[in-house]
Coordinates of C-alpha atoms in Angstrom, one line a residue:
M1177 CA 1.6 -7.5 55.7
I1178 CA -1.7 -6.2 57.3
P1179 CA -2.8 -8.3 60.3
G1180 CA -6.2 -9.8 60.2
S1181 CA -7.3 -7.7 63.2
A1182 CA -6.8 -4.6 61.1
V1183 CA -9.0 -5.8 58.4
Y1184 CA -11.7 -6.8 60.9
H1185 CA -11.6 -3.2 62.3
V1186 CA -12.1 -1.9 58.9
V1187 CA -15.1 -4.1 58.4
E1188 CA -16.4 -3.0 61.7
A1189 CA -16.3 0.6 60.5
M1190 CA -17.9 -0.3 57.2
A1191 CA -20.9 -2.4 58.6
P1192 CA -22.7 0.5 60.3
L1193 CA -22.5 2.6 57.2
Y1194 CA -24.1 0.0 55.1
T1195 CA -26.8 -0.7 57.8
A1196 CA -27.9 2.9 57.6
A1197 CA -27.8 2.9 53.7
V1198 CA -29.8 -0.4 53.5
L1199 CA -32.3 0.9 56.1
G1200 CA -32.9 4.0 54.1
Y1201 CA -33.2 2.0 50.8
A1202 CA -35.7 -0.4 52.3
S1203 CA -37.7 2.4 54.0
V1204 CA -38.4 4.0 50.6
R1205 CA -38.3 1.2 48.0
W1206 CA -40.3 -1.4 49.9
L1207 CA -41.9 0.1 53.0
K1208 CA -42.8 3.4 51.4
A1209 CA -42.3 5.0 54.8
F1210 CA -41.0 8.4 53.5
S1211 CA -42.1 10.6 50.7
D1212 CA -39.8 12.7 48.4
E1213 CA -40.4 15.8 50.5
Q1214 CA -39.5 13.9 53.7
C1215 CA -36.3 12.5 52.2
A1216 CA -35.3 15.9 51.2
G1217 CA -36.0 17.2 54.7
I1218 CA -33.6 14.5 56.1
N1219 CA -30.8 15.6 53.8
H1220 CA -31.6 19.2 54.6
F1221 CA -31.2 18.5 58.3
V1222 CA -27.9 16.9 57.8
A1223 CA -26.6 19.8 55.6
L1224 CA -28.0 22.6 57.9
Y1225 CA -27.3 21.2 61.3
A1226 CA -25.5 17.9 61.6
V1227 CA -22.6 18.6 59.3
P1228 CA -21.8 22.1 60.6
V1229 CA -21.8 20.8 64.1
L1230 CA -19.5 18.0 63.1
I1231 CA -17.2 20.5 61.3
F1232 CA -17.1 22.6 64.5
H1233 CA -16.2 19.6 66.6
M1234 CA -13.4 18.3 64.2
V1235 CA -11.9 21.8 63.8
S1236 CA -12.1 22.8 67.4
T1237 CA -10.5 19.6 68.7
N1238 CA -7.6 19.7 66.4
D1239 CA -4.3 21.2 67.5
P1240 CA -3.4 23.8 65.0
Y1241 CA 0.1 24.4 66.5
H1242 CA 1.2 20.8 66.0
M1243 CA 0.3 20.0 62.4
N1244 CA 2.5 18.1 59.9
E1245 CA 3.4 20.9 57.4
R1246 CA 4.6 18.5 54.6
L1247 CA 1.5 16.5 54.7
I1248 CA -0.6 19.6 54.7
A1249 CA 1.4 21.0 51.8
A1250 CA 1.2 17.8 49.7
D1251 CA -2.5 17.5 50.3
T1252 CA -3.1 21.1 49.4
L1253 CA -0.9 20.8 46.3
Q1254 CA -2.8 17.7 45.1
K1255 CA -6.2 19.4 45.5
A1256 CA -5.0 22.7 43.9
V1257 CA -3.6 20.8 40.9
M1258 CA -6.8 18.9 40.4
L1259 CA -9.0 22.1 40.8
L1260 CA -6.8 24.1 38.3
A1261 CA -6.7 21.4 35.7
L1262 CA -10.4 20.9 36.0
T1263 CA -11.1 24.6 35.8
A1264 CA -8.8 24.9 32.7
W1265 CA -10.8 22.1 31.1
A1266 CA -14.1 23.9 31.9
F1267 CA -13.0 27.2 30.3
W1268 CA -11.8 25.2 27.2
S1269 CA -15.1 23.5 26.9
H1270 CA -17.0 26.8 27.3
F1271 CA -15.0 28.6 24.6
R1272 CA -15.2 25.6 22.2
A1273 CA -19.0 25.5 22.7
A1274 CA -19.2 29.2 22.1
R1275 CA -17.2 28.9 18.9
R1276 CA -19.5 26.2 17.7
R1277 CA -22.5 28.4 18.3
R1278 CA -21.0 31.2 16.4
D1279 CA -20.3 28.9 13.5
G1280 CA -24.0 28.0 13.3
G1281 CA -23.9 24.7 15.1
K1282 CA -26.5 23.5 17.6
Q1283 CA -26.0 24.6 21.2
E1284 CA -24.8 21.3 22.8
A1285 CA -24.2 22.6 26.3
S1286 CA -27.1 22.8 28.7
S1287 CA -27.5 23.4 32.3
S1288 CA -27.4 19.6 33.0
S1289 CA -24.0 19.3 31.3
S1290 CA -22.4 22.5 32.4
P1291 CA -18.5 22.2 32.7
I1292 CA -18.7 23.8 36.2
K1293 CA -20.9 21.0 37.4
W1294 CA -18.4 18.5 36.2
V1295 CA -15.5 20.4 37.8
V1296 CA -17.2 20.2 41.3
T1297 CA -18.2 16.6 40.8
N1298 CA -14.8 15.3 39.5
F1299 CA -12.9 17.4 42.2
S1300 CA -15.1 15.9 45.0
V1301 CA -14.7 12.4 43.7
A1302 CA -10.9 12.6 43.2
S1303 CA -9.9 14.8 46.2
L1304 CA -12.2 14.5 49.1
P1305 CA -11.8 11.1 50.8
N1306 CA -13.6 9.6 53.8
T1307 CA -10.6 10.1 56.1
I1308 CA -12.2 9.6 59.5
I1309 CA -14.6 6.8 59.3
M1310 CA -12.7 4.6 56.9
G1311 CA -9.3 6.1 57.1
V1312 CA -8.5 5.9 60.8
P1313 CA -9.2 2.2 61.4
L1314 CA -7.6 1.1 58.1
L1315 CA -4.4 3.2 58.4
D1316 CA -4.1 2.3 62.2
G1317 CA -3.7 -1.3 61.1
M1318 CA -1.2 -0.5 58.4
Y1319 CA 1.0 2.3 60.0
G1320 CA 0.1 2.5 63.6
S1321 CA -1.7 5.0 65.8
V1322 CA 0.3 8.0 64.5
S1323 CA -1.9 7.9 61.3
G1324 CA -5.0 8.8 63.2
G1325 CA -3.8 12.3 64.1
L1326 CA -2.6 12.8 60.5
M1327 CA -6.0 11.8 59.2
K1328 CA -7.7 14.4 61.4
Q1329 CA -5.4 17.2 60.2
I1330 CA -6.4 16.4 56.5
V1331 CA -10.1 16.4 57.3
V1332 CA -9.8 19.7 59.2
M1333 CA -8.3 21.2 56.0
Q1334 CA -11.0 19.8 53.9
F1335 CA -13.7 21.3 56.3
C1336 CA -12.0 24.7 56.6
I1337 CA -11.0 25.2 52.9
W1338 CA -12.0 22.7 50.4
Y1339 CA -15.7 22.1 51.3
N1340 CA -16.1 25.8 51.3
V1341 CA -14.6 26.0 47.8
V1342 CA -17.0 23.3 46.7
I1343 CA -20.0 25.1 48.2
F1344 CA -18.9 28.4 46.7
L1345 CA -19.0 26.7 43.2
Y1346 CA -22.5 25.3 44.0
E1347 CA -23.7 28.8 45.0
F1348 CA -22.1 30.3 41.9
M1349 CA -24.0 27.9 39.7
A1350 CA -27.2 28.6 41.6
A1351 CA -26.8 32.3 41.2
R1352 CA -25.9 32.0 37.5
D1353 CA -28.8 29.7 36.8
G1354 CA -31.2 31.9 38.7
T1355 CA -31.6 34.6 36.1
A1356 CA -34.9 35.0 34.3
K1357 CA -35.5 32.2 31.9
I1358 CA -37.9 32.7 29.1
S1359 CA -39.7 29.8 27.4
P1360 CA -42.8 29.8 25.3
A1361 CA -45.8 28.3 26.8
V1362 CA -47.3 27.3 23.5
P1363 CA -45.7 25.1 20.8
A1364 CA -43.8 26.8 18.2
K1365 CA -45.3 27.0 14.7
T1366 CA -44.0 27.5 11.3
A1367 CA -43.7 31.0 9.9
D1368 CA -46.6 30.5 7.5
E1369 CA -48.9 29.3 10.3
N1370 CA -47.8 32.0 12.7
H1371 CA -47.7 35.4 11.1
D1372 CA -50.4 37.9 10.7
R1373 CA -51.5 39.7 7.6
S1374 CA -52.8 43.3 7.4
M1375 CA -55.3 43.8 4.7
V1376 CA -55.2 47.4 3.5
D1377 CA -57.6 48.5 0.8
E1378 CA -57.0 51.2 -1.7
S1379 CA -59.5 53.6 -0.1
G1380 CA -57.4 53.7 3.2
G1381 CA -59.5 51.3 5.3
S1382 CA -57.7 48.4 6.9
S1383 CA -58.3 45.2 8.7
I1384 CA -55.9 42.8 10.3
H1385 CA -56.8 39.1 9.7
R1386 CA -55.2 35.9 11.0
H1387 CA -53.5 33.7 8.4
A1388 CA -54.7 30.6 10.2
A1389 CA -58.1 28.9 10.4
D1390 CA -59.3 31.2 13.3
R1391 CA -59.2 34.7 11.6
S1392 CA -60.8 36.4 14.5
S1393 CA -58.2 35.7 17.1
H1394 CA -55.2 38.0 17.6
H1395 CA -51.6 36.9 17.7
Q1396 CA -50.5 36.2 21.3
V1397 CA -47.2 35.4 22.8
V1398 CA -47.1 33.9 26.2
V1399 CA -43.9 34.2 28.0
N1400 CA -43.1 32.2 31.3
I1401 CA -40.5 33.9 33.5
E1402 CA -38.9 31.9 36.2
I1403 CA -37.4 34.3 38.8
T1404 CA -35.2 33.1 41.6
E1405 CA -33.2 35.0 44.1
V1406 CA -30.8 36.5 41.6
A1407 CA -33.5 37.6 39.2
A1408 CA -33.4 41.1 40.7
A1409 CA -30.3 41.7 38.9
A1410 CA -31.9 40.9 35.5
A1411 CA -34.5 42.9 33.6
V1412 CA -37.9 41.5 33.5
A1413 CA -38.9 40.3 30.0
S1414 CA -41.8 41.9 28.4
T1415 CA -43.4 41.3 25.0
T1416 CA -44.1 43.9 22.4
T1417 CA -46.1 43.8 19.3
A1418 CA -44.7 45.1 16.0
P1419 CA -46.3 48.3 14.7
V1420 CA -48.5 48.1 11.7
D1421 CA -46.9 49.5 8.6
G1422 CA -48.5 52.8 7.5
A1423 CA -50.8 55.3 9.2
A1424 CA -53.8 53.4 8.0
A1425 CA -53.5 51.0 10.9
A1426 CA -53.4 53.7 13.5
K1427 CA -57.0 54.8 13.0
E1428 CA -60.2 53.7 11.3
L1429 CA -61.2 55.9 8.4
G1430 CA -64.9 54.7 8.6
A1431 CA -64.9 53.4 5.1
E1432 CA -66.4 50.0 4.2
D1433 CA -64.4 47.5 2.5
D1434 CA -65.0 47.5 -1.3
G1435 CA -64.3 43.8 -1.7
D1436 CA -61.6 41.3 -1.3
A1437 CA -60.3 41.9 -4.9
N1438 CA -59.1 45.5 -3.9
K1439 CA -57.2 44.5 -0.7
V1440 CA -53.5 44.3 -0.6
A1441 CA -51.9 41.9 1.8
V1442 CA -49.0 43.3 3.9
D1443 CA -47.0 40.8 6.1
L1444 CA -46.3 41.7 9.7
P1445 CA -43.4 40.2 11.5
P1446 CA -44.3 38.0 14.5
P1447 CA -43.9 39.6 17.9
T1448 CA -40.5 39.0 19.6
P1449 CA -39.9 39.0 23.3
V1450 CA -37.3 41.4 24.8
Q1451 CA -34.3 39.4 26.0
P1452 CA -33.5 39.6 29.7
Q1453 CA -30.4 41.4 30.8
V1454 CA -27.8 38.8 32.0
P1455 CA -25.9 39.9 35.1
S1456 CA -22.1 40.2 34.8
V1457 CA -19.8 37.5 36.1
M1458 CA -18.5 39.6 38.9
H1459 CA -22.1 40.2 40.1
V1460 CA -22.7 36.5 40.2
V1461 CA -19.4 36.0 42.1
W1462 CA -20.4 38.6 44.6
M1463 CA -23.8 37.1 45.1
A1464 CA -22.3 33.6 45.5
T1465 CA -19.8 35.0 48.0
K1466 CA -22.5 36.6 50.1
K1467 CA -24.5 33.4 50.2
L1468 CA -21.4 31.5 51.2
L1469 CA -20.9 33.8 54.2
Q1470 CA -24.4 33.1 55.3
I1471 CA -24.4 29.3 55.5
P1472 CA -23.6 27.4 58.7
N1473 CA -20.6 25.6 57.4
T1474 CA -18.7 28.9 57.1
Y1475 CA -19.4 29.9 60.6
A1476 CA -18.7 26.4 62.0
S1477 CA -15.2 26.2 60.4
F1478 CA -14.4 29.8 61.4
L1479 CA -15.6 29.5 65.0
G1480 CA -14.0 26.0 65.3
L1481 CA -10.6 27.5 64.2
I1482 CA -10.9 30.4 66.7
W1483 CA -11.8 28.1 69.5
S1484 CA -8.8 25.7 68.8
L1485 CA -6.3 28.6 68.5
M1486 CA -7.4 29.9 71.9
A1487 CA -7.9 26.6 73.7
F1488 CA -4.6 24.9 72.6
K1489 CA -2.7 28.1 73.3
I1490 CA -4.2 28.9 76.7
G1491 CA -4.9 25.3 77.7
F1492 CA -8.6 25.1 78.5
S1493 CA -11.3 22.7 77.2
M1494 CA -14.9 22.7 76.1
P1495 CA -17.4 22.7 79.0
K1496 CA -19.0 19.4 79.4
I1497 CA -22.6 20.7 79.0
V1498 CA -21.6 22.3 75.7
G1499 CA -19.6 19.2 74.5
D1500 CA -22.5 16.8 75.2
S1501 CA -25.0 19.1 73.5
L1502 CA -22.8 19.1 70.4
F1503 CA -22.2 15.4 70.6
I1504 CA -26.0 14.7 70.3
I1505 CA -26.1 16.5 67.0
Y1506 CA -22.7 15.7 65.2
T1507 CA -23.1 11.9 65.9
T1508 CA -26.2 11.9 63.6
A1509 CA -24.2 13.3 60.7
V1510 CA -22.7 10.2 59.3
G1511 CA -25.6 7.8 59.9
L1512 CA -28.2 10.1 58.5
S1513 CA -26.0 10.9 55.5
M1514 CA -25.8 7.2 54.6
F1515 CA -29.5 6.9 55.3
A1516 CA -30.2 9.7 52.9
S1517 CA -27.9 8.1 50.4
G1518 CA -30.0 4.9 50.6
T1519 CA -33.3 6.8 50.2
F1520 CA -31.9 8.6 47.1
I1521 CA -30.9 5.3 45.4
A1522 CA -34.3 3.8 46.3
R1523 CA -36.0 6.7 44.4
Q1524 CA -34.1 6.0 41.3
S1525 CA -35.2 3.7 38.4
R1526 CA -32.1 1.6 38.7
F1527 CA -29.5 0.6 41.5
V1528 CA -26.7 2.4 39.9
P1529 CA -28.4 5.7 39.0
C1530 CA -25.5 7.3 37.0
G1531 CA -25.0 4.2 34.8
Y1532 CA -22.3 1.7 34.7
T1533 CA -20.0 3.7 32.4
I1534 CA -20.0 6.9 34.5
A1535 CA -19.7 4.8 37.7
S1536 CA -16.6 3.1 36.2
L1537 CA -15.0 6.4 35.2
S1538 CA -15.7 7.8 38.7
M1539 CA -14.0 4.8 40.3
L1540 CA -11.1 5.2 38.0
L1541 CA -10.8 8.9 38.9
K1542 CA -11.2 8.1 42.7
F1543 CA -8.8 5.1 43.0
L1544 CA -6.1 5.8 40.4
I1545 CA -5.9 9.4 39.2
G1546 CA -6.4 10.9 42.6
P1547 CA -3.7 8.7 44.4
V1548 CA -1.2 9.2 41.5
I1549 CA -1.5 12.9 41.7
M1550 CA -1.1 12.7 45.5
L1551 CA 2.1 10.6 45.0
L1552 CA 3.6 13.2 42.5
A1553 CA 2.6 16.0 44.9
S1554 CA 4.2 14.3 47.8
L1555 CA 7.4 13.6 46.0
A1556 CA 7.5 17.2 44.9
I1557 CA 7.2 18.3 48.5
G1558 CA 10.0 16.0 49.5
M1559 CA 8.0 13.4 51.5
H1560 CA 9.3 9.9 51.9
G1561 CA 8.9 6.8 54.0
T1562 CA 5.8 6.2 56.2
L1563 CA 4.5 9.7 55.8
L1564 CA 4.6 9.3 52.0
H1565 CA 2.7 5.9 52.2
I1566 CA 0.1 7.4 54.5
A1567 CA -0.5 10.3 52.1
V1568 CA -1.0 8.1 49.1
V1569 CA -3.2 5.4 50.8
Q1570 CA -5.5 8.1 52.3
A1571 CA -6.1 9.5 48.9
A1572 CA -7.4 6.1 47.8
L1573 CA -10.1 6.0 50.5
P1574 CA -13.7 6.1 49.3
L1575 CA -15.6 9.3 48.7
A1576 CA -16.7 11.3 51.7
V1577 CA -20.3 11.0 52.6
T1578 CA -20.6 14.7 53.1
S1579 CA -20.0 15.2 49.4
F1580 CA -23.2 13.4 48.6
V1581 CA -25.1 15.5 51.2
Y1582 CA -24.1 18.7 49.4
A1583 CA -24.6 17.2 45.9
E1584 CA -28.2 16.3 46.9
E1585 CA -28.9 19.6 48.6
Y1586 CA -27.8 21.6 45.4
K1587 CA -29.2 18.9 43.0
V1588 CA -25.9 18.5 41.2
H1589 CA -24.9 15.0 40.0
A1590 CA -26.3 13.4 43.3
D1591 CA -26.5 10.1 41.4
I1592 CA -22.8 10.1 40.8
M1593 CA -22.0 11.0 44.4
S1594 CA -24.4 8.4 45.9
T1595 CA -22.8 5.7 43.6
G1596 CA -19.4 6.9 44.6
V1597 CA -20.1 6.6 48.3
I1598 CA -21.8 3.1 48.2
L1599 CA -19.5 1.4 45.7
G1600 CA -16.5 3.2 46.9
I1601 CA -16.7 1.8 50.3
F1602 CA -16.7 -1.8 48.9
I1603 CA -13.9 -1.2 46.5
S1604 CA -11.6 0.8 48.8
L1605 CA -10.5 -2.1 51.0
P1606 CA -8.8 -4.2 48.3
V1607 CA -7.6 -1.1 46.5
T1608 CA -5.9 0.3 49.6
I1609 CA -4.4 -3.0 50.4
V1610 CA -2.8 -3.1 46.9
Y1611 CA -1.4 0.4 47.4
Y1612 CA 0.0 -0.7 50.8
I1613 CA 1.8 -3.6 49.1
L1614 CA 3.1 -1.6 46.2
L1615 CA 4.4 1.1 48.4
G1616 CA 6.1 -1.3 50.6
L1617 CA 8.2 -2.9 47.8

């Protein structure tokens, strides 16, 4: 059975996290100390500086020559299975929605319910645990000090591979949604209220009148075009007016109108905006890849890996002046991430921003589906004994705080991520103890 001292060490690791989250919540909800822009700035600092430095520290201090191959293989298999299954579901949802649109049904899919967004969110919830802050003290009490090094190996793989995959998907969505979007600036009207009439008399004279109350105003179409970074690949939309039927509309013949009785009404079709050119999928993938190669996380993981390969091969360490400089930055990552999570919840209308139904489903995905897939992957690799137990229990750890940072930075289901972090830390202790007991039977 788990000794009481081990449970106390887990509580010691949990308390500072909630202290930072409660302080962030109180600062916004009650003290009004931070505006929305300032809260976004805090999260941006964490994503741009604190987390990349933390990634470099974790990767550079890990020995790549003495890693547990079976644990890494099982962890990679679990995440790959989750990602492939979710991707297959996304393609199925996309083709099903496209078929419904072709059949004349309403377009149900929108940017807020895009399958790719749910792929990223579900993958992060199920497969990216908080292995260092919560995992090390908890698993040390369960399986001894050997688990600490194994937890570090898993988090290094997360930083080097899986967080980059998540960020690539975020950048792909940002590039795809950045094409020119056309929306009317005026409310749509019915066809009878909207179209023009050309009054052509028998003598060749013509005049164009509005079929609405204001007959002197011309038909106008206002098009709002939102252009982001990828809009250069798309054609800028322009509006064109339909030509008037007949040569009588091209010039005035100078004749006066003989009367309304001699005029013939000719309906003109309403002007239609030119649709913007949508960039190809490969172009969007290329733009997302270029953006991924420019963010600090990619450089941090790459440089950290290069340093660890040289340092542990040759046998030298980081200079103290460099190590202390990095220490000042990366120690702020976890605390400010929890603080930002607290400020996010404080700015929502309710304490569980995503709703209790989605929160319950995310907890089921985190604490049941993720560990079960990890168990099956570990058995497929041939793991057994203590190593198998460590692999399953670490999969039941709460959601990593870094996942919320990226979700808030890219504005993709940050409500689900914040709920997963806050509630997950509470739920993880009894859940992992249950897994510990069941695996020991």
